[in-house]
Amino acid sequence: MRDNKTKYAILGLLSHQPLTGYDIKKRIEATISYFWDAGFGQIYPTLQKLETSGLVCKKVEMDENRPTRKVYTITKKGENELKKWLGRPVEKEVLRYEILLKLYFGSRISVSENLRNIKEFKDRGKRTLEILNGYEQDLKRVLSENDDHLYYLLTVRFGQYVHQAYQAWAEEAAKLLESKIIEGHND
Amino acid sequence: MRDNKTKYAILGLLSHQPLTGYDIKKRIEATISYFWDAGFGQIYPTLQKLETSGLVCKKVEMDENRPTRKVYTITKKGENELKKWLGRPVEKEVLRYEILLKLYFGSRISVSENLRNIKEFKDRGKRTLEILNGYEQDLKRVLSENDDHLYYLLTVRFGQYVHQAYQAWAEEAAKLLESKIIEGHND
DNA sequence: GATGGCATGTAATACGTTACATGATTAC
DNA sequence: GTAATCATGTAACGTATTACATGCCATC
């Protein structure tokens, strides 16, 4: 593991409570997936590697009726590793926006096709924004209950700021492209 | 190649003019790297695959004095492939923000460490924003010269919107965390 | 009887980064 | 002399996705 960051997402979730691989997948989906997603094919092998390096330990729960559960618990060593990483500043965020890659070469296709791409981006973003607004309301209600909630709120606020920026940009971009159709009627 | 998107970045650049692998790297750095980056280790093998599948063709330029240049030109088939991809809407943007992954588990470390992480994110973003502002000025000056420039401007405007959102968020987040220190003086 | 949730994982493949390896020319 | 730019690429490794494979239980 050179610098697998998903392993820290897993360690972070386990620092609250013991979980199975399946649980971890559900948690990620429900909480951090909009800025850090992971599938089963990544979670299960990572858990095995974390166990091998002694950062988590496994307890097998067998039951006749239900599938065998493998519950993972974070170790002291795992907690230290997590804290060490959390305190280390991010060197560089690497982001890839497919919408921008398409738009950059937009002159190769028609204006209306570009407008459609922008519109789909905007609609998708609007749905995400609504979900984030819901999270914000929920978190504000329970803010004082737990030290973690403020940090959750900060990440949600980030999402709201960025998605509002997407909406504003998409409107401006659509206007600029539409005025191009009117000027040159080259569509 | 399942759905290598970097290949479209390369095809897009070649749709303007023939380039070497080295040229492509420079172009990417100077134009799209803030939303789509690629290294030599990705560019050279991708060019070879593109040639094998007939989307680009290669011309070897030998010269005694300078290194052998391999100039790649997009084919008709390559142009069609590019256009087909450009017109296909983006299904899902997958983004990973390391800063948010760290912040989500922020309660595990001290408030001042979180504040430092936010500050570094903000400072880095500010530098990028200044670069983007420069791009905007340049592009506005030459907007009417070329059909491409409007599309370049749209991607730059996107960057500006998003980076302004980063700045506003970072300020709010820092304030919220600072008020936590004052309330609980738990740092 | 079919769908969906719970629960595990492996295998194949693709995507991407980093280090390694070479060597000439040009500018300071 | 030294660093930067031009110019090529391979090898090793790590990260991530997708498909495959299994099987029970509960609900509709």
GROMACS .gro file of C-alpha atoms (C1' of nucleotides) in nm:
model
  430
    1MET     CA    1   0.000   0.000   0.000
    2ARG     CA    2   0.181   0.307  -0.124
    3ASP     CA    3  -0.063   0.562   0.008
    4ASN     CA    4  -0.409   0.419  -0.016
    5LYS     CA    5  -0.641   0.688   0.110
    6THR     CA    6  -0.951   0.473   0.112
    7LYS     CA    7  -0.785   0.281   0.394
    8TYR     CA    8  -0.813   0.595   0.607
    9ALA     CA    9  -1.180   0.627   0.524
   10ILE     CA   10  -1.224   0.273   0.657
   11LEU     CA   11  -1.009   0.336   0.964
   12GLY     CA   12  -1.206   0.653   1.030
   13LEU     CA   13  -1.538   0.471   1.025
   14LEU     CA   14  -1.399   0.195   1.246
   15SER     CA   15  -1.273   0.454   1.494
   16HIS     CA   16  -1.639   0.503   1.591
   17GLN     CA   17  -1.740   0.141   1.626
   18PRO     CA   18  -1.669  -0.212   1.498
   19LEU     CA   19  -1.821  -0.284   1.156
   20THR     CA   20  -1.836  -0.552   0.888
   21GLY     CA   21  -1.727  -0.487   0.529
   22TYR     CA   22  -2.091  -0.473   0.432
   23ASP     CA   23  -2.164  -0.216   0.703
   24ILE     CA   24  -1.874  -0.003   0.586
   25LYS     CA   25  -2.011   0.003   0.234
   26LYS     CA   26  -2.352   0.120   0.362
   27ARG     CA   27  -2.195   0.386   0.583
   28ILE     CA   28  -1.984   0.524   0.303
   29GLU     CA   29  -2.287   0.542   0.075
   30ALA     CA   30  -2.492   0.724   0.334
   31THR     CA   31  -2.228   0.973   0.449
   32ILE     CA   32  -1.909   1.043   0.255
   33SER     CA   33  -1.985   0.900  -0.090
   34TYR     CA   34  -2.032   1.244  -0.246
   35PHE     CA   35  -1.665   1.320  -0.188
   36TRP     CA   36  -1.515   0.974  -0.130
   37ASP     CA   37  -1.674   0.660  -0.268
   38ALA     CA   38  -1.562   0.297  -0.257
   39GLY     CA   39  -1.700  -0.037  -0.375
   40PHE     CA   40  -1.692  -0.388  -0.228
   41GLY     CA   41  -1.405  -0.480  -0.457
   42GLN     CA   42  -1.196  -0.222  -0.278
   43ILE     CA   43  -1.329  -0.253   0.076
   44TYR     CA   44  -1.284  -0.627   0.132
   45PRO     CA   45  -0.923  -0.651   0.011
   46THR     CA   46  -0.831  -0.334   0.202
   47LEU     CA   47  -0.974  -0.479   0.524
   48GLN     CA   48  -0.759  -0.789   0.477
   49LYS     CA   49  -0.448  -0.578   0.427
   50LEU     CA   50  -0.534  -0.365   0.730
   51GLU     CA   51  -0.560  -0.681   0.938
   52THR     CA   52  -0.227  -0.814   0.810
   53SER     CA   53  -0.056  -0.490   0.909
   54GLY     CA   54  -0.221  -0.497   1.252
   55LEU     CA   55  -0.427  -0.180   1.215
   56VAL     CA   56  -0.756  -0.363   1.267
   57CYS     CA   57  -0.852  -0.699   1.411
   58LYS     CA   58  -1.121  -0.940   1.301
   59LYS     CA   59  -1.388  -1.127   1.496
   60VAL     CA   60  -1.583  -1.396   1.312
   61GLU     CA   61  -1.947  -1.426   1.415
   62MET     CA   62  -2.108  -1.749   1.303
   63ASP     CA   63  -2.477  -1.813   1.311
   64GLU     CA   64  -2.680  -2.092   1.151
   65ASN     CA   65  -2.957  -1.866   1.029
   66ARG     CA   66  -2.766  -1.573   0.884
   67PRO     CA   67  -2.446  -1.535   0.678
   68THR     CA   68  -2.116  -1.538   0.869
   69ARG     CA   69  -2.026  -1.185   0.975
   70LYS     CA   70  -1.668  -1.068   1.004
   71VAL     CA   71  -1.661  -0.775   1.239
   72TYR     CA   72  -1.355  -0.551   1.225
   73THR     CA   73  -1.231  -0.342   1.518
   74ILE     CA   74  -0.965  -0.073   1.504
   75THR     CA   75  -0.651  -0.136   1.710
   76LYS     CA   76  -0.446   0.115   1.908
   77LYS     CA   77  -0.191   0.104   1.626
   78GLY     CA   78  -0.468   0.174   1.376
   79GLU     CA   79  -0.588   0.474   1.574
   80ASN     CA   80  -0.238   0.618   1.584
   81GLU     CA   81  -0.196   0.567   1.209
   82LEU     CA   82  -0.528   0.744   1.148
   83LYS     CA   83  -0.440   1.041   1.368
   84LYS     CA   84  -0.100   1.074   1.207
   85TRP     CA   85  -0.260   1.093   0.862
   86LEU     CA   86  -0.536   1.332   0.972
   87GLY     CA   87  -0.281   1.580   1.101
   88ARG     CA   88  -0.069   1.570   0.788
   89PRO     CA   89  -0.170   1.848   0.546
   90VAL     CA   90  -0.302   1.763   0.200
   91GLU     CA   91  -0.029   1.817  -0.057
   92LYS     CA   92  -0.242   1.845  -0.366
   93GLU     CA   93  -0.603   1.777  -0.454
   94VAL     CA   94  -0.627   1.593  -0.784
   95LEU     CA   95  -0.965   1.643  -0.943
   96ARG     CA   96  -1.099   1.527  -1.277
   97TYR     CA   97  -1.405   1.692  -1.425
   98GLU     CA   98  -1.529   1.504  -1.727
   99ILE     CA   99  -1.777   1.783  -1.803
  100LEU     CA  100  -1.489   2.029  -1.844
  101LEU     CA  101  -1.288   1.792  -2.059
  102LYS     CA  102  -1.586   1.766  -2.292
  103LEU     CA  103  -1.655   2.138  -2.289
  104TYR     CA  104  -1.294   2.232  -2.355
  105PHE     CA  105  -1.322   2.064  -2.694
  106GLY     CA  106  -1.678   2.187  -2.740
  107SER     CA  107  -1.618   2.354  -3.076
  108ARG     CA  108  -1.599   2.006  -3.235
  109ILE     CA  109  -1.970   1.946  -3.178
  110SER     CA  110  -2.282   2.160  -3.205
  111VAL     CA  111  -2.375   2.431  -2.957
  112SER     CA  112  -2.696   2.250  -2.871
  113GLU     CA  113  -2.508   1.934  -2.776
  114ASN     CA  114  -2.288   2.136  -2.541
  115LEU     CA  115  -2.596   2.300  -2.395
  116ARG     CA  116  -2.748   1.961  -2.329
  117ASN     CA  117  -2.433   1.845  -2.149
  118ILE     CA  118  -2.437   2.155  -1.931
  119LYS     CA  119  -2.804   2.111  -1.854
  120GLU     CA  120  -2.758   1.751  -1.745
  121PHE     CA  121  -2.470   1.854  -1.524
  122LYS     CA  122  -2.685   2.124  -1.371
  123ASP     CA  123  -2.985   1.899  -1.309
  124ARG     CA  124  -2.770   1.631  -1.149
  125GLY     CA  125  -2.607   1.893  -0.929
  126LYS     CA  126  -2.942   2.030  -0.824
  127ARG     CA  127  -3.053   1.692  -0.693
  128THR     CA  128  -2.730   1.657  -0.496
  129LEU     CA  129  -2.775   2.006  -0.356
  130GLU     CA  130  -3.120   1.915  -0.229
  131ILE     CA  131  -2.982   1.610  -0.053
  132LEU     CA  132  -2.709   1.824   0.103
  133ASN     CA  133  -2.966   2.077   0.222
  134GLY     CA  134  -3.148   1.794   0.396
  135TYR     CA  135  -2.826   1.680   0.564
  136GLU     CA  136  -2.762   2.034   0.683
  137GLN     CA  137  -3.103   2.060   0.849
  138ASP     CA  138  -3.058   1.724   1.024
  139LEU     CA  139  -2.709   1.807   1.145
  140LYS     CA  140  -2.801   2.150   1.277
  141ARG     CA  141  -3.071   1.990   1.487
  142VAL     CA  142  -2.827   1.754   1.660
  143LEU     CA  143  -2.518   1.974   1.654
  144SER     CA  144  -2.466   1.993   2.028
  145GLU     CA  145  -2.517   1.621   2.089
  146ASN     CA  146  -2.180   1.510   1.965
  147ASP     CA  147  -1.838   1.655   1.885
  148ASP     CA  148  -1.838   1.488   1.543
  149HIS     CA  149  -2.145   1.669   1.417
  150LEU     CA  150  -1.968   1.999   1.365
  151TYR     CA  151  -1.714   1.828   1.142
  152TYR     CA  152  -1.987   1.653   0.945
  153LEU     CA  153  -2.155   1.990   0.902
  154LEU     CA  154  -1.834   2.144   0.768
  155THR     CA  155  -1.814   1.883   0.493
  156VAL     CA  156  -2.180   1.932   0.407
  157ARG     CA  157  -2.133   2.309   0.392
  158PHE     CA  158  -1.843   2.250   0.154
  159GLY     CA  159  -2.070   2.049  -0.073
  160GLN     CA  160  -2.335   2.321  -0.062
  161TYR     CA  161  -2.090   2.598  -0.150
  162VAL     CA  162  -1.945   2.399  -0.440
  163HIS     CA  163  -2.281   2.289  -0.575
  164GLN     CA  164  -2.419   2.641  -0.559
  165ALA     CA  165  -2.115   2.744  -0.762
  166TYR     CA  166  -2.198   2.470  -1.016
  167GLN     CA  167  -2.551   2.608  -1.050
  168ALA     CA  168  -2.438   2.965  -1.099
  169TRP     CA  169  -2.173   2.860  -1.349
  170ALA     CA  170  -2.413   2.642  -1.548
  171GLU     CA  171  -2.655   2.932  -1.586
  172GLU     CA  172  -2.386   3.170  -1.702
  173ALA     CA  173  -2.237   2.911  -1.939
  174ALA     CA  174  -2.577   2.836  -2.093
  175LYS     CA  175  -2.643   3.207  -2.148
  176LEU     CA  176  -2.307   3.258  -2.314
  177LEU     CA  177  -2.363   2.966  -2.548
  178GLU     CA  178  -2.720   3.065  -2.627
  179SER     CA  179  -2.613   3.414  -2.728
  180LYS     CA  180  -2.370   3.245  -2.964
  181ILE     CA  181  -2.657   3.068  -3.141
  182ILE     CA  182  -2.843   3.398  -3.185
  183GLU     CA  183  -2.538   3.583  -3.316
  184GLY     CA  184  -2.414   3.328  -3.561
  185HIS     CA  185  -2.718   3.098  -3.587
  186ASN     CA  186  -2.458   2.826  -3.645
  187ASP     CA  187  -2.639   2.537  -3.496
  188MET     CA  188  -0.925   0.024  -2.302
  189ARG     CA  189  -1.253   0.011  -2.111
  190ASP     CA  190  -1.328   0.379  -2.113
  191ASN     CA  191  -1.002   0.562  -2.080
  192LYS     CA  192  -1.094   0.930  -2.071
  193THR     CA  193  -0.740   1.057  -2.092
  194LYS     CA  194  -0.738   0.917  -2.445
  195TYR     CA  195  -1.004   1.175  -2.535
  196ALA     CA  196  -0.793   1.453  -2.388
  197ILE     CA  197  -0.514   1.342  -2.623
  198LEU     CA  198  -0.746   1.307  -2.921
  199GLY     CA  199  -0.887   1.652  -2.846
  200LEU     CA  200  -0.546   1.814  -2.848
  201LEU     CA  201  -0.452   1.630  -3.168
  202SER     CA  202  -0.773   1.750  -3.332
  203HIS     CA  203  -0.610   2.095  -3.346
  204GLN     CA  204  -0.273   1.992  -3.484
  205PRO     CA  205  -0.020   1.707  -3.495
  206LEU     CA  206   0.188   1.678  -3.178
  207THR     CA  207   0.454   1.462  -3.015
  208GLY     CA  208   0.403   1.293  -2.678
  209TYR     CA  209   0.625   1.555  -2.525
  210ASP     CA  210   0.422   1.838  -2.681
  211ILE     CA  211   0.102   1.684  -2.546
  212LYS     CA  212   0.243   1.681  -2.195
  213LYS     CA  213   0.334   2.052  -2.219
  214ARG     CA  214  -0.007   2.141  -2.360
  215ILE     CA  215  -0.192   1.957  -2.087
  216GLU     CA  216   0.017   2.129  -1.821
  217ALA     CA  217  -0.049   2.471  -1.967
  218THR     CA  218  -0.421   2.434  -2.033
  219ILE     CA  219  -0.632   2.158  -1.881
  220SER     CA  220  -0.414   2.028  -1.596
  221TYR     CA  221  -0.626   2.195  -1.327
  222PHE     CA  222  -0.916   1.967  -1.415
  223TRP     CA  223  -0.748   1.687  -1.610
  224ASP     CA  224  -0.383   1.599  -1.560
  225ALA     CA  225  -0.169   1.322  -1.711
  226GLY     CA  226   0.195   1.216  -1.692
  227PHE     CA  227   0.439   1.072  -1.947
  228GLY     CA  228   0.380   0.724  -1.812
  229GLN     CA  229   0.021   0.754  -1.926
  230ILE     CA  230   0.062   0.958  -2.243
  231TYR     CA  231   0.316   0.743  -2.427
  232PRO     CA  232   0.139   0.408  -2.380
  233THR     CA  233  -0.196   0.566  -2.466
  234LEU     CA  234  -0.055   0.706  -2.792
  235GLN     CA  235   0.066   0.359  -2.886
  236LYS     CA  236  -0.277   0.211  -2.819
  237LEU     CA  237  -0.444   0.488  -3.016
  238GLU     CA  238  -0.219   0.410  -3.310
  239THR     CA  239  -0.291   0.037  -3.288
  240SER     CA  240  -0.665   0.106  -3.301
  241GLY     CA  241  -0.622   0.343  -3.596
  242LEU     CA  242  -0.739   0.660  -3.421
  243VAL     CA  243  -0.407   0.838  -3.477
  244CYS     CA  244  -0.113   0.783  -3.710
  245LYS     CA  245   0.255   0.832  -3.645
  246LYS     CA  246   0.528   1.004  -3.845
  247VAL     CA  247   0.888   0.955  -3.732
  248GLU     CA  248   1.113   1.258  -3.778
  249MET     CA  249   1.480   1.177  -3.754
  250ASP     CA  250   1.751   1.437  -3.725
  251GLU     CA  251   2.116   1.398  -3.638
  252ASN     CA  252   2.129   1.692  -3.400
  253ARG     CA  253   1.812   1.649  -3.198
  254PRO     CA  254   1.625   1.350  -3.051
  255THR     CA  255   1.396   1.152  -3.280
  256ARG     CA  256   1.048   1.304  -3.275
  257LYS     CA  257   0.735   1.093  -3.322
  258VAL     CA  258   0.463   1.320  -3.444
  259TYR     CA  259   0.106   1.195  -3.406
  260THR     CA  260  -0.181   1.303  -3.629
  261ILE     CA  261  -0.549   1.233  -3.567
  262THR     CA  262  -0.724   1.020  -3.830
  263LYS     CA  263  -1.079   1.057  -3.963
  264LYS     CA  264  -1.174   0.759  -3.746
  265GLY     CA  265  -1.016   0.932  -3.446
  266GLU     CA  266  -1.214   1.250  -3.510
  267ASN     CA  267  -1.537   1.055  -3.527
  268GLU     CA  268  -1.457   0.875  -3.204
  269LEU     CA  269  -1.385   1.207  -3.035
  270LYS     CA  270  -1.706   1.369  -3.155
  271LYS     CA  271  -1.910   1.067  -3.050
  272TRP     CA  272  -1.768   1.091  -2.698
  273LEU     CA  273  -1.807   1.469  -2.675
  274GLY     CA  274  -2.177   1.445  -2.754
  275ARG     CA  275  -2.243   1.172  -2.499
  276PRO     CA  276  -2.356   1.321  -2.167
  277VAL     CA  277  -2.150   1.263  -1.853
  278GLU     CA  278  -2.312   0.995  -1.642
  279LYS     CA  279  -2.151   1.073  -1.310
  280GLU     CA  280  -1.866   1.291  -1.193
  281VAL     CA  281  -1.651   1.102  -0.945
  282LEU     CA  282  -1.461   1.342  -0.722
  283ARG     CA  283  -1.236   1.275  -0.427
  284TYR     CA  284  -1.156   1.552  -0.184
  285GLU     CA  285  -0.884   1.448   0.057
  286ILE     CA  286  -0.941   1.764   0.260
  287LEU     CA  287  -1.300   1.657   0.329
  288LEU     CA  288  -1.201   1.302   0.417
  289LYS     CA  289  -0.963   1.445   0.675
  290LEU     CA  290  -1.212   1.696   0.806
  291TYR     CA  291  -1.493   1.442   0.837
  292PHE     CA  292  -1.289   1.262   1.102
  293GLY     CA  293  -1.163   1.591   1.246
  294SER     CA  294  -1.277   1.522   1.602
  295ARG     CA  295  -0.990   1.270   1.632
  296ILE     CA  296  -0.728   1.546   1.623
  297SER     CA  297  -0.701   1.894   1.771
  298VAL     CA  298  -0.900   2.192   1.646
  299SER     CA  299  -0.577   2.377   1.562
  300GLU     CA  300  -0.461   2.093   1.338
  301ASN     CA  301  -0.789   2.107   1.149
  302LEU     CA  302  -0.756   2.482   1.119
  303ARG     CA  303  -0.410   2.443   0.972
  304ASN     CA  304  -0.539   2.193   0.714
  305ILE     CA  305  -0.814   2.434   0.613
  306LYS     CA  306  -0.573   2.723   0.590
  307GLU     CA  307  -0.337   2.532   0.362
  308PHE     CA  308  -0.628   2.435   0.141
  309LYS     CA  309  -0.735   2.798   0.124
  310ASP     CA  310  -0.389   2.933   0.042
  311ARG     CA  311  -0.335   2.676  -0.230
  312GLY     CA  312  -0.674   2.760  -0.377
  313LYS     CA  313  -0.599   3.129  -0.373
  314ARG     CA  314  -0.290   3.080  -0.587
  315THR     CA  315  -0.489   2.874  -0.837
  316LEU     CA  316  -0.758   3.139  -0.844
  317GLU     CA  317  -0.502   3.404  -0.934
  318ILE     CA  318  -0.377   3.192  -1.223
  319LEU     CA  319  -0.734   3.144  -1.343
  320ASN     CA  320  -0.796   3.519  -1.327
  321GLY     CA  321  -0.497   3.566  -1.552
  322TYR     CA  322  -0.630   3.309  -1.800
  323GLU     CA  323  -0.965   3.487  -1.804
  324GLN     CA  324  -0.808   3.822  -1.895
  325ASP     CA  325  -0.603   3.666  -2.175
  326LEU     CA  326  -0.897   3.477  -2.318
  327LYS     CA  327  -1.133   3.775  -2.313
  328ARG     CA  328  -0.881   3.968  -2.517
  329VAL     CA  329  -0.871   3.710  -2.796
  330LEU     CA  330  -1.228   3.584  -2.769
  331SER     CA  331  -1.339   3.675  -3.120
  332GLU     CA  332  -1.029   3.537  -3.291
  333ASN     CA  333  -1.125   3.174  -3.265
  334ASP     CA  334  -1.430   2.958  -3.201
  335ASP     CA  335  -1.243   2.757  -2.939
  336HIS     CA  336  -1.177   3.051  -2.710
  337LEU     CA  337  -1.532   3.072  -2.582
  338TYR     CA  338  -1.514   2.709  -2.472
  339TYR     CA  339  -1.180   2.765  -2.304
  340LEU     CA  340  -1.333   3.060  -2.123
  341LEU     CA  341  -1.623   2.848  -2.001
  342THR     CA  342  -1.385   2.603  -1.835
  343VAL     CA  343  -1.188   2.888  -1.679
  344ARG     CA  344  -1.508   3.045  -1.548
  345PHE     CA  345  -1.597   2.710  -1.393
  346GLY     CA  346  -1.264   2.706  -1.213
  347GLN     CA  347  -1.319   3.060  -1.089
  348TYR     CA  348  -1.667   2.987  -0.955
  349VAL     CA  349  -1.551   2.673  -0.776
  350HIS     CA  350  -1.240   2.831  -0.632
  351GLN     CA  351  -1.433   3.130  -0.506
  352ALA     CA  352  -1.663   2.882  -0.334
  353TYR     CA  353  -1.357   2.719  -0.174
  354GLN     CA  354  -1.245   3.055  -0.038
  355ALA     CA  355  -1.584   3.141   0.106
  356TRP     CA  356  -1.621   2.796   0.260
  357ALA     CA  357  -1.274   2.801   0.413
  358GLU     CA  358  -1.348   3.131   0.584
  359GLU     CA  359  -1.675   3.010   0.725
  360ALA     CA  360  -1.523   2.678   0.835
  361ALA     CA  361  -1.235   2.851   1.011
  362LYS     CA  362  -1.475   3.081   1.195
  363LEU     CA  363  -1.691   2.793   1.309
  364LEU     CA  364  -1.390   2.603   1.440
  365GLU     CA  365  -1.240   2.908   1.607
  366SER     CA  366  -1.560   2.977   1.796
  367LYS     CA  367  -1.534   2.619   1.920
  368ILE     CA  368  -1.195   2.691   2.074
  369ILE     CA  369  -1.332   2.996   2.255
  370GLU     CA  370  -1.639   2.814   2.385
  371GLY     CA  371  -1.471   2.501   2.508
  372HIS     CA  372  -1.105   2.608   2.509
  373ASN     CA  373  -1.039   2.243   2.433
  374ASP     CA  374  -0.727   2.279   2.226
  375DG     C1'  375  -4.243  -1.679  -0.755
  376DA     C1'  376  -3.961  -1.264  -0.777
  377DT     C1'  377  -3.724  -0.891  -0.587
  378DG     C1'  378  -3.429  -0.690  -0.261
  379DG     C1'  379  -3.146  -0.688   0.142
  380DC     C1'  380  -2.782  -0.920   0.405
  381DA     C1'  381  -2.318  -1.103   0.368
  382DT     C1'  382  -1.909  -1.286   0.181
  383DG     C1'  383  -1.541  -1.265  -0.144
  384DT     C1'  384  -1.226  -1.350  -0.600
  385DA     C1'  385  -1.054  -1.265  -1.068
  386DA     C1'  386  -0.969  -1.002  -1.446
  387DT     C1'  387  -0.866  -0.603  -1.614
  388DA     C1'  388  -0.791  -0.127  -1.657
  389DC     C1'  389  -0.618   0.305  -1.498
  390DG     C1'  390  -0.258   0.584  -1.308
  391DT     C1'  391   0.187   0.703  -1.066
  392DT     C1'  392   0.663   0.674  -0.974
  393DA     C1'  393   1.105   0.538  -1.053
  394DC     C1'  394   1.431   0.414  -1.371
  395DA     C1'  395   1.707   0.469  -1.800
  396DT     C1'  396   1.916   0.738  -2.181
  397DG     C1'  397   2.126   1.123  -2.417
  398DA     C1'  398   2.177   1.561  -2.679
  399DT     C1'  399   2.160   2.072  -2.679
  400DT     C1'  400   2.122   2.529  -2.483
  401DA     C1'  401   2.163   2.885  -2.149
  402DC     C1'  402   2.360   3.059  -1.721
  403DG     C1'  403   3.035   2.290  -1.477
  404DT     C1'  404   2.534   2.271  -1.392
  405DA     C1'  405   2.066   2.301  -1.468
  406DA     C1'  406   1.690   2.312  -1.779
  407DT     C1'  407   1.465   2.176  -2.194
  408DC     C1'  408   1.386   1.853  -2.552
  409DA     C1'  409   1.263   1.374  -2.637
  410DT     C1'  410   1.194   0.898  -2.589
  411DG     C1'  411   1.016   0.515  -2.335
  412DT     C1'  412   0.976   0.076  -1.989
  413DA     C1'  413   0.894  -0.161  -1.553
  414DA     C1'  414   0.699  -0.206  -1.129
  415DC     C1'  415   0.362  -0.124  -0.852
  416DG     C1'  416  -0.056   0.037  -0.658
  417DT     C1'  417  -0.540   0.178  -0.698
  418DA     C1'  418  -1.006   0.103  -0.856
  419DT     C1'  419  -1.382  -0.098  -1.123
  420DT     C1'  420  -1.654  -0.462  -1.306
  421DA     C1'  421  -1.803  -0.903  -1.349
  422DC     C1'  422  -1.851  -1.328  -1.148
  423DA     C1'  423  -1.993  -1.652  -0.781
  424DT     C1'  424  -2.273  -1.803  -0.374
  425DG     C1'  425  -2.674  -1.844  -0.073
  426DC     C1'  426  -3.021  -1.738   0.291
  427DC     C1'  427  -3.420  -1.471   0.452
  428DA     C1'  428  -3.802  -1.160   0.430
  429DT     C1'  429  -4.139  -0.922   0.189
  430DC     C1'  430  -4.463  -0.834  -0.186
   0.00000   0.00000   0.00000
